[in-house]
Backbone atoms as SQL, in Angstrom:
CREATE TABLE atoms (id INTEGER PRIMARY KEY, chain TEXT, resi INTEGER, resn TEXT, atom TEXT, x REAL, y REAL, z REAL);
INSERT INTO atoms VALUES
  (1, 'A', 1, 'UNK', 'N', 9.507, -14.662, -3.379),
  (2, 'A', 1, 'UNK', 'CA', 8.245, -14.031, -3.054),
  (3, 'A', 1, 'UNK', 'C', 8.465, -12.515, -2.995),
  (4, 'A', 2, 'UNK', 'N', 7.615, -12.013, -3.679),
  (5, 'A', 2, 'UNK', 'CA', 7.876, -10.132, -3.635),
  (6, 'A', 2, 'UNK', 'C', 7.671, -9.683, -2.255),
  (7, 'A', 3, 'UNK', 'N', 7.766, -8.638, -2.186),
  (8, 'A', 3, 'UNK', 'CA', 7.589, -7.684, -1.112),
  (9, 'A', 3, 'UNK', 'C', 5.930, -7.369, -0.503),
  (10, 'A', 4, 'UNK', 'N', 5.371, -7.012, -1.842),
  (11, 'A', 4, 'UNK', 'CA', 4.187, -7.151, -1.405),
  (12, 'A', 4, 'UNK', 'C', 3.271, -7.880, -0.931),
  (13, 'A', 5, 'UNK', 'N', 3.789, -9.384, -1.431),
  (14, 'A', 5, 'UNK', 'CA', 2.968, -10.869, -0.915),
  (15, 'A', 5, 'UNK', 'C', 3.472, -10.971, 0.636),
  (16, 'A', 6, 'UNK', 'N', 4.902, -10.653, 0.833),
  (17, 'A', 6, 'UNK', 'CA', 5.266, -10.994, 2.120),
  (18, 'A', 6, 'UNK', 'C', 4.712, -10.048, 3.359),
  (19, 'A', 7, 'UNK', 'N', 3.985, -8.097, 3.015),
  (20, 'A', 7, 'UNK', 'CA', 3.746, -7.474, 3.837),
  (21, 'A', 7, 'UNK', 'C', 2.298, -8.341, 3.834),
  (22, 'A', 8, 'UNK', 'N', 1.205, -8.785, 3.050),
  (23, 'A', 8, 'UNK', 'CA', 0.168, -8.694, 2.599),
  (24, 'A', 8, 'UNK', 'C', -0.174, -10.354, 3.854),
  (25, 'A', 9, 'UNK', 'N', 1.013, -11.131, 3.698),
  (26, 'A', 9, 'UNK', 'CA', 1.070, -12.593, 4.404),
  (27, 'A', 9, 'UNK', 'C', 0.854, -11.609, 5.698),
  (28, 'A', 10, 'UNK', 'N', 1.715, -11.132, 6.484),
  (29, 'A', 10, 'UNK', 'CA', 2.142, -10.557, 8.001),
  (30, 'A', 10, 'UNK', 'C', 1.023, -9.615, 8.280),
  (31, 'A', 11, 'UNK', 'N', 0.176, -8.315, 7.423),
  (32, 'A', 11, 'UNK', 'CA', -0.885, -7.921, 8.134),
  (33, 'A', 11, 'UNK', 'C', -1.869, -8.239, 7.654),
  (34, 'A', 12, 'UNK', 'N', -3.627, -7.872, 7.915),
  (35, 'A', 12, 'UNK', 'CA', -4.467, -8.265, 7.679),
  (36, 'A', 12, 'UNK', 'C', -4.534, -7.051, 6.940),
  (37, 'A', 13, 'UNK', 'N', -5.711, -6.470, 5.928),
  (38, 'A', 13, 'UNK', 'CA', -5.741, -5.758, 4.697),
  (39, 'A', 13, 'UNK', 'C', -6.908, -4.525, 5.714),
  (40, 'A', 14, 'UNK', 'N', -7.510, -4.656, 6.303),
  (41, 'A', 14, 'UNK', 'CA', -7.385, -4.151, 7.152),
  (42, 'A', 14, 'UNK', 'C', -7.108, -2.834, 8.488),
  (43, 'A', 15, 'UNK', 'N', -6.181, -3.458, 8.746),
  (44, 'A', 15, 'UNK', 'CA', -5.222, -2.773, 9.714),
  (45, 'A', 15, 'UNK', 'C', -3.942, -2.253, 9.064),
  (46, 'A', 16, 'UNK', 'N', -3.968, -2.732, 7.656),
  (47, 'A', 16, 'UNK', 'CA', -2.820, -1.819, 6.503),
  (48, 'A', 16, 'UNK', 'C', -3.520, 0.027, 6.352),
  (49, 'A', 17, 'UNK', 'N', -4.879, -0.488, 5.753),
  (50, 'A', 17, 'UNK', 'CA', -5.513, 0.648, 5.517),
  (51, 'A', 17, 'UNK', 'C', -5.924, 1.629, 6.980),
  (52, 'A', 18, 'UNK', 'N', -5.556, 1.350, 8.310),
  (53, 'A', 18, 'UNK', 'CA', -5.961, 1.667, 9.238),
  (54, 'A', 18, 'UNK', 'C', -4.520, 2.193, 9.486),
  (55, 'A', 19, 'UNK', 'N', -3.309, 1.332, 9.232),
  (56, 'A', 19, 'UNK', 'CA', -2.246, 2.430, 8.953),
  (57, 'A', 19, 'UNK', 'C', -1.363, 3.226, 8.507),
  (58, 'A', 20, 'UNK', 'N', -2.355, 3.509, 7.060),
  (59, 'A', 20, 'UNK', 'CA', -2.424, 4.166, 6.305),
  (60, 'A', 20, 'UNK', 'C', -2.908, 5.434, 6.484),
  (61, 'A', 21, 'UNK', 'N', -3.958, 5.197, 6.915),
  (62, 'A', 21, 'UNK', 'CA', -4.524, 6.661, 7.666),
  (63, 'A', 21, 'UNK', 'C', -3.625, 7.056, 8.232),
  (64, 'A', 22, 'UNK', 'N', -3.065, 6.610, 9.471),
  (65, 'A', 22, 'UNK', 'CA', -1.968, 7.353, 10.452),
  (66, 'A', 22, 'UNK', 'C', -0.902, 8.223, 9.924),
  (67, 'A', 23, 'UNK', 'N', -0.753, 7.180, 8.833),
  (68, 'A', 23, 'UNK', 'CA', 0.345, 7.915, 7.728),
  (69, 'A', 23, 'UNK', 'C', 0.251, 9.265, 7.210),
  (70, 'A', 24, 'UNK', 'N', -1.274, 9.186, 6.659),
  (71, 'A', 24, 'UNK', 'CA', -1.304, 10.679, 6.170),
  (72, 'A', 24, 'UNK', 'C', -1.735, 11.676, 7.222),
  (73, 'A', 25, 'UNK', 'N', -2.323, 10.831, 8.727),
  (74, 'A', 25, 'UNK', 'CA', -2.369, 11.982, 9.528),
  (75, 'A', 25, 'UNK', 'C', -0.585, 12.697, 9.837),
  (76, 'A', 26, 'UNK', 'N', -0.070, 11.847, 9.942),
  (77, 'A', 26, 'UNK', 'CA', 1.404, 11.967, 10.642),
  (78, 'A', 26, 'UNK', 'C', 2.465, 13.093, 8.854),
  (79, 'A', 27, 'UNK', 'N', 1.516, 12.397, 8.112),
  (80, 'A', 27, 'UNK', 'CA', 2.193, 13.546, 6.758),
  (81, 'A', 27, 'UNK', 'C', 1.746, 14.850, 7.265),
  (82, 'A', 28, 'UNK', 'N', 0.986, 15.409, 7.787),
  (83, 'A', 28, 'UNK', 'CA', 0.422, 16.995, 8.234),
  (84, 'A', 28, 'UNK', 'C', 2.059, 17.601, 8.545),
  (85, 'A', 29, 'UNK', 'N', 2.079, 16.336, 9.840),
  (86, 'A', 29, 'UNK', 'CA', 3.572, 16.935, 10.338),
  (87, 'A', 29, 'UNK', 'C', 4.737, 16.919, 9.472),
  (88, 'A', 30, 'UNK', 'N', 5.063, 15.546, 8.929),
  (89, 'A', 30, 'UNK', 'CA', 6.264, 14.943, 8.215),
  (90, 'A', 30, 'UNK', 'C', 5.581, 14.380, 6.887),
  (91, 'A', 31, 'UNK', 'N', 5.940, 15.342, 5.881),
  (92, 'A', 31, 'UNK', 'CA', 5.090, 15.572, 4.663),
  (93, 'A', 31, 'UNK', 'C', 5.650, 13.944, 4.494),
  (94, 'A', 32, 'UNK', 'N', 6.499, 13.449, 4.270),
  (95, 'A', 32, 'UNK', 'CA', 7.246, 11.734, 3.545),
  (96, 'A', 32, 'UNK', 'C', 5.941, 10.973, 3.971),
  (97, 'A', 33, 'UNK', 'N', 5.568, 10.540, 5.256),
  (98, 'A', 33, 'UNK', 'CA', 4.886, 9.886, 5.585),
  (99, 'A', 33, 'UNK', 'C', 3.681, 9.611, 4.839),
  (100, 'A', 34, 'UNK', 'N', 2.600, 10.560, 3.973),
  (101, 'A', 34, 'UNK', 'CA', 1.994, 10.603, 3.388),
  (102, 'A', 34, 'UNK', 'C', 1.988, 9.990, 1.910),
  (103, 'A', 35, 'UNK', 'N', 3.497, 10.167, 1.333),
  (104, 'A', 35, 'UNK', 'CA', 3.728, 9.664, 0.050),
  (105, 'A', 35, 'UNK', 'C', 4.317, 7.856, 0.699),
  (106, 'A', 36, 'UNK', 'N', 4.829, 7.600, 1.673),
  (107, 'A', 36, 'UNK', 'CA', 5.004, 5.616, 2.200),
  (108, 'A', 36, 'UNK', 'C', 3.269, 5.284, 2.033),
  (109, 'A', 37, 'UNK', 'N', 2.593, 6.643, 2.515),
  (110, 'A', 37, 'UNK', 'CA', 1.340, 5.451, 3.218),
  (111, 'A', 37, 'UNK', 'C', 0.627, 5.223, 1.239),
  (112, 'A', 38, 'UNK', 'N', 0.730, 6.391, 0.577),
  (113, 'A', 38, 'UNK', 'CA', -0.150, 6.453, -0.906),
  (114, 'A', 38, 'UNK', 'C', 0.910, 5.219, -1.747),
  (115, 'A', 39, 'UNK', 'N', 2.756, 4.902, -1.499),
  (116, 'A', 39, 'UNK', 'CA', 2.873, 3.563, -1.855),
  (117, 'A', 39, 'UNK', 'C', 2.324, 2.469, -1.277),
  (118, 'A', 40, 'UNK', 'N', 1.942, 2.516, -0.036),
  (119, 'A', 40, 'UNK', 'CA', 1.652, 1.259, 0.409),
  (120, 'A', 40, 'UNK', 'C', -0.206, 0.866, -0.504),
  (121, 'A', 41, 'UNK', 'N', -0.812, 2.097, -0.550),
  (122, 'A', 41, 'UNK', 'CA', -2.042, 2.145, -0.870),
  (123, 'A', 41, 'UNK', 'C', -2.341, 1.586, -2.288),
  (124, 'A', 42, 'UNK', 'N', -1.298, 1.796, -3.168),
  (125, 'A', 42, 'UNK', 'CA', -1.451, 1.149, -4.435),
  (126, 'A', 42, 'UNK', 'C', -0.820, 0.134, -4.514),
  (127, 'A', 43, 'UNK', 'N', -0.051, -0.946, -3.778),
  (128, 'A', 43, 'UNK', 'CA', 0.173, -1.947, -3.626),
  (129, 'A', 43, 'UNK', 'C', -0.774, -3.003, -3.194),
  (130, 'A', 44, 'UNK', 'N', -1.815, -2.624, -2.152),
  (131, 'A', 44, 'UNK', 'CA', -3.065, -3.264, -1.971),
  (132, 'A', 44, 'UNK', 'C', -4.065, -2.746, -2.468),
  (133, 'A', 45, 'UNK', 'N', -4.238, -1.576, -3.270),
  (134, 'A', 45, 'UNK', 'CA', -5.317, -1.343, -3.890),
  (135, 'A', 45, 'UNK', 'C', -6.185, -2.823, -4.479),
  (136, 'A', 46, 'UNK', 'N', -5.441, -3.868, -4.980),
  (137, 'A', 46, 'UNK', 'CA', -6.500, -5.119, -5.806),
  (138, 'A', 46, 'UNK', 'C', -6.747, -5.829, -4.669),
  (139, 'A', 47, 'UNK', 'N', -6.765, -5.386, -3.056),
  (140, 'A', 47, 'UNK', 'CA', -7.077, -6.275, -2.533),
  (141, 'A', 47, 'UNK', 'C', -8.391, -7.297, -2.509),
  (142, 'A', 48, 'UNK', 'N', -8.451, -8.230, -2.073),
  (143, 'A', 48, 'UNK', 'CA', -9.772, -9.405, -1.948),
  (144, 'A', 48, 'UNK', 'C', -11.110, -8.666, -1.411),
  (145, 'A', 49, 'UNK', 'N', -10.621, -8.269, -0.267),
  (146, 'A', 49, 'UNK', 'CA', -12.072, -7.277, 0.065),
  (147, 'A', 49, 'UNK', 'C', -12.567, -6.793, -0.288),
  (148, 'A', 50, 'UNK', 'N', -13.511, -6.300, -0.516),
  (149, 'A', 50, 'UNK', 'CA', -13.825, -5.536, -1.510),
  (150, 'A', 50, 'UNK', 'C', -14.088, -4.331, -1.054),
  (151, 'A', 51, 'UNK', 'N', -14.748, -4.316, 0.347),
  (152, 'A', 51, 'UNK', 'CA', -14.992, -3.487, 1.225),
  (153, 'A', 51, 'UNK', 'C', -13.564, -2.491, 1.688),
  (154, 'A', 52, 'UNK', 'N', -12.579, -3.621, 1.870),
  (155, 'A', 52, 'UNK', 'CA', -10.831, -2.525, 2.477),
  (156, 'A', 52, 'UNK', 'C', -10.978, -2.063, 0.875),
  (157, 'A', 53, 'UNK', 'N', -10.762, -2.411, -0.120),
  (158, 'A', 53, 'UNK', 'CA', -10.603, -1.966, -1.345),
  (159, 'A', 53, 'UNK', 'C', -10.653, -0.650, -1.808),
  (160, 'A', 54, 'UNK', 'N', -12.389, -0.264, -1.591),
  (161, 'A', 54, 'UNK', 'CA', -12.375, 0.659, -1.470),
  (162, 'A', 54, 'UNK', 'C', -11.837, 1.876, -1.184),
  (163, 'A', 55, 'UNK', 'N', -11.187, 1.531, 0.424),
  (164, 'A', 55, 'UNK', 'CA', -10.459, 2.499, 1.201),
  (165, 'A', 55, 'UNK', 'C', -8.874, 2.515, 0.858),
  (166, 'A', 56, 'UNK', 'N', -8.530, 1.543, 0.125),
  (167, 'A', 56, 'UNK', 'CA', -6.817, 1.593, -0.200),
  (168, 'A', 56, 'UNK', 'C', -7.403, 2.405, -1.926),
  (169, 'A', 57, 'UNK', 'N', -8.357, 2.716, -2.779),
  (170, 'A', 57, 'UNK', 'CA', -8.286, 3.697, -3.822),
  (171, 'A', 57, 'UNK', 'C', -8.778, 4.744, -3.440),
  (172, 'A', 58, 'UNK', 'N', -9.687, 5.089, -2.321),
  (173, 'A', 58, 'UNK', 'CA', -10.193, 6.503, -1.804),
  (174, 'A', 58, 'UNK', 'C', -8.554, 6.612, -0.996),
  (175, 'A', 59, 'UNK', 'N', -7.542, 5.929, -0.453),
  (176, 'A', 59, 'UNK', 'CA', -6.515, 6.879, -0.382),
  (177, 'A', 59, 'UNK', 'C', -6.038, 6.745, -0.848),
  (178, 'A', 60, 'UNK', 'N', -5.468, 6.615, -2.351),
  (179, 'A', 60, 'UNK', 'CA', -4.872, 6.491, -3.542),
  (180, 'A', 60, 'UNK', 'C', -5.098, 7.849, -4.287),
  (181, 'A', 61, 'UNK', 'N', -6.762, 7.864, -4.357),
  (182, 'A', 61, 'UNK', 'CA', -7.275, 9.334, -4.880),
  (183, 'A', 61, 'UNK', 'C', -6.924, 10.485, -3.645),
  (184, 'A', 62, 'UNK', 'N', -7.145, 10.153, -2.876),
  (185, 'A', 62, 'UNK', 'CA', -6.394, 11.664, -2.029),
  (186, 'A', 62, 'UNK', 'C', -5.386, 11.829, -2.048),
  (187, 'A', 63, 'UNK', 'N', -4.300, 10.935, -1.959),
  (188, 'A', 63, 'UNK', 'CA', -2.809, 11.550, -2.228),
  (189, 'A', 63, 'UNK', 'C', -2.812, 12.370, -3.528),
  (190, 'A', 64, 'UNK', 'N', -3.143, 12.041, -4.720),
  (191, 'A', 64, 'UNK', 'CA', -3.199, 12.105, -6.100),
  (192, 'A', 64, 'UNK', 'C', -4.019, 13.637, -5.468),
  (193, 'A', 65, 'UNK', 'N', -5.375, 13.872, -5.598),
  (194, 'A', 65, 'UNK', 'CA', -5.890, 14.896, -5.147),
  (195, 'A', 65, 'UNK', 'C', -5.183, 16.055, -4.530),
  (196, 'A', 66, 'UNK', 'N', -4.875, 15.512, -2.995),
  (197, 'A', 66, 'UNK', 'CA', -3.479, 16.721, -2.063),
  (198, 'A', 66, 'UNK', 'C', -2.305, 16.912, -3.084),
  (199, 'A', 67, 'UNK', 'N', -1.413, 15.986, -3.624),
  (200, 'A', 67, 'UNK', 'CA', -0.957, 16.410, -4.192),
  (201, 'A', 67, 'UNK', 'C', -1.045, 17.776, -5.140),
  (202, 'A', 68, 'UNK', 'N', -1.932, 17.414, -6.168),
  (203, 'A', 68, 'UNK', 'CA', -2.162, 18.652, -6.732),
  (204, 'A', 68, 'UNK', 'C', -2.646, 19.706, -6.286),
  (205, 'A', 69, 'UNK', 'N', -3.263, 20.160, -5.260),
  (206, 'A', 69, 'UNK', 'CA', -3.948, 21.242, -4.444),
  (207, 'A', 69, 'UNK', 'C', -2.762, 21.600, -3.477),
  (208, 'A', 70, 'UNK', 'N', -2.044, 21.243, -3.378),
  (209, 'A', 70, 'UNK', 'CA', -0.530, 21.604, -2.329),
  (210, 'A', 70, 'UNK', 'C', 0.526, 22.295, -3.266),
  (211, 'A', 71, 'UNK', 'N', 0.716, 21.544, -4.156),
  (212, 'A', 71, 'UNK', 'CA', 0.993, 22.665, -5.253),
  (213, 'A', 71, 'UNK', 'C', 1.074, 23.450, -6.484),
  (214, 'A', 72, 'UNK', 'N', -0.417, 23.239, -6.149),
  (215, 'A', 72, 'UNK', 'CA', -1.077, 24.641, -6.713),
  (216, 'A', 72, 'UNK', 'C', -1.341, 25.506, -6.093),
  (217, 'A', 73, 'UNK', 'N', -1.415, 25.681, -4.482),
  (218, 'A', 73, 'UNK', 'CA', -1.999, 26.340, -3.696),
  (219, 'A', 73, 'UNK', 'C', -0.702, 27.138, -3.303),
  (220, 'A', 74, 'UNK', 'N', 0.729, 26.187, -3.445),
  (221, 'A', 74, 'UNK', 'CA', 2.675, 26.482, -3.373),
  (222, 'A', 74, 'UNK', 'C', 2.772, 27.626, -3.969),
  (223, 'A', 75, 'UNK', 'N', 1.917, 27.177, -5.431),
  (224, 'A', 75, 'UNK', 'CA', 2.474, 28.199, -6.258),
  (225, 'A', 75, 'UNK', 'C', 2.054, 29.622, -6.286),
  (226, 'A', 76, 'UNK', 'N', 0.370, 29.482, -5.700),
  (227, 'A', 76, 'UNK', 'CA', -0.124, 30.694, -5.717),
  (228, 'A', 76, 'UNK', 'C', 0.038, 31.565, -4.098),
  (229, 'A', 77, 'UNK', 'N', 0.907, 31.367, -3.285),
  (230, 'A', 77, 'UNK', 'CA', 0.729, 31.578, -1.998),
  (231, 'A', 77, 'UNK', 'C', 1.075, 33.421, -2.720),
  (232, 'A', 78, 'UNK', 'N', 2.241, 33.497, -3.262),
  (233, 'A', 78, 'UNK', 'CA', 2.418, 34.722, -3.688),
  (234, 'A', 78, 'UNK', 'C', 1.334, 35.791, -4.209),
  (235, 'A', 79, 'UNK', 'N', 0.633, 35.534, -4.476),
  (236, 'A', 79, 'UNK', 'CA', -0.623, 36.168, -5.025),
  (237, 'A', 79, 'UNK', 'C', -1.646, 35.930, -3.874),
  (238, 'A', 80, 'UNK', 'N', -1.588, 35.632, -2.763),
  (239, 'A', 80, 'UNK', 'CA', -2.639, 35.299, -1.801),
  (240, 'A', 80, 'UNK', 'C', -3.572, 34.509, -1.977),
  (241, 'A', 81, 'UNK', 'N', -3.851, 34.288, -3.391),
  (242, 'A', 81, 'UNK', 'CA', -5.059, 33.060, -3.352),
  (243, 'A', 81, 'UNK', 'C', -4.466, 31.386, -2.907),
  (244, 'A', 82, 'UNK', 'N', -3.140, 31.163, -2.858),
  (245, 'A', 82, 'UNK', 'CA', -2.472, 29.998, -1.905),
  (246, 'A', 82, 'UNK', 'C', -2.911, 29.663, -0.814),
  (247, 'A', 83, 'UNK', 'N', -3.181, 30.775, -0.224),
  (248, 'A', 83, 'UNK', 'CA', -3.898, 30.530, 1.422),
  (249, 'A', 83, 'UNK', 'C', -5.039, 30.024, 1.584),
  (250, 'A', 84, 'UNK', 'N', -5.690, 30.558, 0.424),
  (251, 'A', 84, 'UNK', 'CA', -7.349, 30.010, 0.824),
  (252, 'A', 84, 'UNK', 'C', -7.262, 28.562, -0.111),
  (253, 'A', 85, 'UNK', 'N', -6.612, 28.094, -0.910),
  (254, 'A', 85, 'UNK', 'CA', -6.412, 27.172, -1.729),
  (255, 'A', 85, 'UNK', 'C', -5.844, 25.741, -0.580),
  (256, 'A', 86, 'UNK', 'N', -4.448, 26.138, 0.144),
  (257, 'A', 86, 'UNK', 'CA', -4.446, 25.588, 1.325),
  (258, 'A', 86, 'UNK', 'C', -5.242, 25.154, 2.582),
  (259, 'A', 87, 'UNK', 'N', -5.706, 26.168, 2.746),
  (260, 'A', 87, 'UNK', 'CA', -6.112, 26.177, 3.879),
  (261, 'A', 87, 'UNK', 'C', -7.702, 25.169, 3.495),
  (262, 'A', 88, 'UNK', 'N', -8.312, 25.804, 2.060),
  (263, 'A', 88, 'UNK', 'CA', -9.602, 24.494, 2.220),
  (264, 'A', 88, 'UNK', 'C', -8.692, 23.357, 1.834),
  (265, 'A', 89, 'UNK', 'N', -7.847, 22.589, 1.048),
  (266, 'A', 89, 'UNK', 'CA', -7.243, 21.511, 1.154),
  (267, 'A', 89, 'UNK', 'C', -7.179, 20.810, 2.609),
  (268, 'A', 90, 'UNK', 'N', -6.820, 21.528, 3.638),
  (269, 'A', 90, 'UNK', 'CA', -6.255, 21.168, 4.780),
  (270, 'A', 90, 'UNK', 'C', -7.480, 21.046, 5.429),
  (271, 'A', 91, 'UNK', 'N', -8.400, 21.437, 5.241),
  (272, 'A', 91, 'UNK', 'CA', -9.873, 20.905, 5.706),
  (273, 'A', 91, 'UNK', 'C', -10.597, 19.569, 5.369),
  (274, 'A', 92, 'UNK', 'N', -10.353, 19.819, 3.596),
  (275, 'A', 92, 'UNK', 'CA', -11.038, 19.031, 3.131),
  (276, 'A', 92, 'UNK', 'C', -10.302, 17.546, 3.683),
  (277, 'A', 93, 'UNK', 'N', -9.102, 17.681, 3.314),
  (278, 'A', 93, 'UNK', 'CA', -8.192, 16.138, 3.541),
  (279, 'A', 93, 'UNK', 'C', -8.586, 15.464, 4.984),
  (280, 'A', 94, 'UNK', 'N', -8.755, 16.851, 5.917),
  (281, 'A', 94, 'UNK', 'CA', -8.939, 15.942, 6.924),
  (282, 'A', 94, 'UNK', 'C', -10.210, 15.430, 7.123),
  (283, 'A', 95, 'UNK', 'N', -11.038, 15.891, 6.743),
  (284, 'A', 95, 'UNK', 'CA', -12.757, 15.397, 6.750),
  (285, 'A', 95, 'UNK', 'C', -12.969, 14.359, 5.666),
  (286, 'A', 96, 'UNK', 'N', -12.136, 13.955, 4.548),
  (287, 'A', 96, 'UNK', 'CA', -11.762, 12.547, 3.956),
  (288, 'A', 96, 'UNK', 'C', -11.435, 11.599, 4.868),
  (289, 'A', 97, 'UNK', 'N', -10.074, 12.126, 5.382),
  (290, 'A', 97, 'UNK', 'CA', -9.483, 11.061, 6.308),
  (291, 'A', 97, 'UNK', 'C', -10.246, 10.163, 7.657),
  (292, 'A', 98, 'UNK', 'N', -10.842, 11.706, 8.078),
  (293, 'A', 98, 'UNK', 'CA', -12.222, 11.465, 9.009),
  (294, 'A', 98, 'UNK', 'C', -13.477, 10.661, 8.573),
  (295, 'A', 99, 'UNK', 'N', -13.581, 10.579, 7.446),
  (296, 'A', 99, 'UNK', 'CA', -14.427, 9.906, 6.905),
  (297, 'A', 99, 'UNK', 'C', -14.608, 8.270, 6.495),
  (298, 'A', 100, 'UNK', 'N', -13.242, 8.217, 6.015),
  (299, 'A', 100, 'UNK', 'CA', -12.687, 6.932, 5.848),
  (300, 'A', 100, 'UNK', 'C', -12.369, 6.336, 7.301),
  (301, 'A', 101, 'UNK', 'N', -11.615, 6.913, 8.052),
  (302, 'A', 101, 'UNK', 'CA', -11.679, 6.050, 9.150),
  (303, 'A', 101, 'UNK', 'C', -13.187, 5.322, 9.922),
  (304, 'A', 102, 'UNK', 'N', -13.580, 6.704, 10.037),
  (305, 'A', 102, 'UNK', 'CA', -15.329, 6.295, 10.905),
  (306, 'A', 102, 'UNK', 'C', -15.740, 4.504, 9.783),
  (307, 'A', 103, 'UNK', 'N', -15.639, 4.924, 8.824),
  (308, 'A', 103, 'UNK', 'CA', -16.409, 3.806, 7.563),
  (309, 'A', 103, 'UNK', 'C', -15.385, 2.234, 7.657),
  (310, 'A', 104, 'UNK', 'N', -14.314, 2.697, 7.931),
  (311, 'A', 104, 'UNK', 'CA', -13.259, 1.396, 8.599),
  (312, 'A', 104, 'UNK', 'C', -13.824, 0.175, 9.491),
  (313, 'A', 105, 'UNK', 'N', -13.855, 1.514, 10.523),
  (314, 'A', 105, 'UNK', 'CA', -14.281, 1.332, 12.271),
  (315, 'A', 105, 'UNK', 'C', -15.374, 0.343, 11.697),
  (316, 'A', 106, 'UNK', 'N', -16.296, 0.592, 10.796),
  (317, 'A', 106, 'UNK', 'CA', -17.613, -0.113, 10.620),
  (318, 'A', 106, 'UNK', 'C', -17.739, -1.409, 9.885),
  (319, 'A', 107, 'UNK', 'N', -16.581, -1.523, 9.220),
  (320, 'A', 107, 'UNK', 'CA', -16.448, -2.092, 8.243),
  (321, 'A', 107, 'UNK', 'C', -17.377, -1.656, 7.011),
  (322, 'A', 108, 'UNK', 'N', -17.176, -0.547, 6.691),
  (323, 'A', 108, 'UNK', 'CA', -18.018, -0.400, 5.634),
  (324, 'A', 108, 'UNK', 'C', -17.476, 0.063, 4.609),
  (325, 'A', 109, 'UNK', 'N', -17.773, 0.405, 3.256),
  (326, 'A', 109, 'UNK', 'CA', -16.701, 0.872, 1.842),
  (327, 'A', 109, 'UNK', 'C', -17.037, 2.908, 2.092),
  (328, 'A', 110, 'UNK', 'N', -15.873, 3.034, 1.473),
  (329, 'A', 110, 'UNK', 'CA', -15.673, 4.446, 1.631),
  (330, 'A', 110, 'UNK', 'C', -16.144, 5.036, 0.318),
  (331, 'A', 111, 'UNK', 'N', -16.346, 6.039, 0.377),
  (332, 'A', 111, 'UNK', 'CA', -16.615, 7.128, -1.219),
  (333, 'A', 111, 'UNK', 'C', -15.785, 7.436, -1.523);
């Protein structure tokens, strides 16, 4: 039995995507955390729900998203436009993250 059938048996689909979030909150601090939670996210991305579903490819697309805006924003810090490139990233991600959770809480599908 793979890896993924055996995490997928032990939590509910769910409370994966619920700590998933944590993940990328806890990446702010400890950037790794963010890239475990975006593997775990495409491992249940085909989940049954259709509703968690949602929320394991809306954080699939934000890693993919931060990614590229982190560094691009790396590269331009030298030229000063990095900062403002960062700094809305670091807004935006969290008002995703904020977003997806509230829509969790509800059980409802995310954008």
């Amino acid at each position: 039995m793979s890896v993924a059938k055996h995490i997928a048996r032990a939590l509910p689909a769910q409370r994966v995507a619920l700590l998933i979030y944590l993940l990328y909150i806890s990446g702010y601090f400890f950037g790794i955390t963010a890239l475990v939670g975006a593997v775990i996210a495409i491992i249940y991305r085909k989940c049954p729900d259709e509703v968690v579903a949602t929320h394991f490819r809306a954080q699939v697309r934000l890693c993919c998203w931060s990614l590229l805006w982190v560094v691009l924003g790396g590269l331009t810090v030298k030229v000063g436009v990095g900062y403002i490139v960062l700094t809305t990233w670091f807004f935006w991600s969290v008002w995703r993250i904020a977003q997806g959770l509230f829509a969790l809480s509800k059980h409802r599908p995310t954008t």
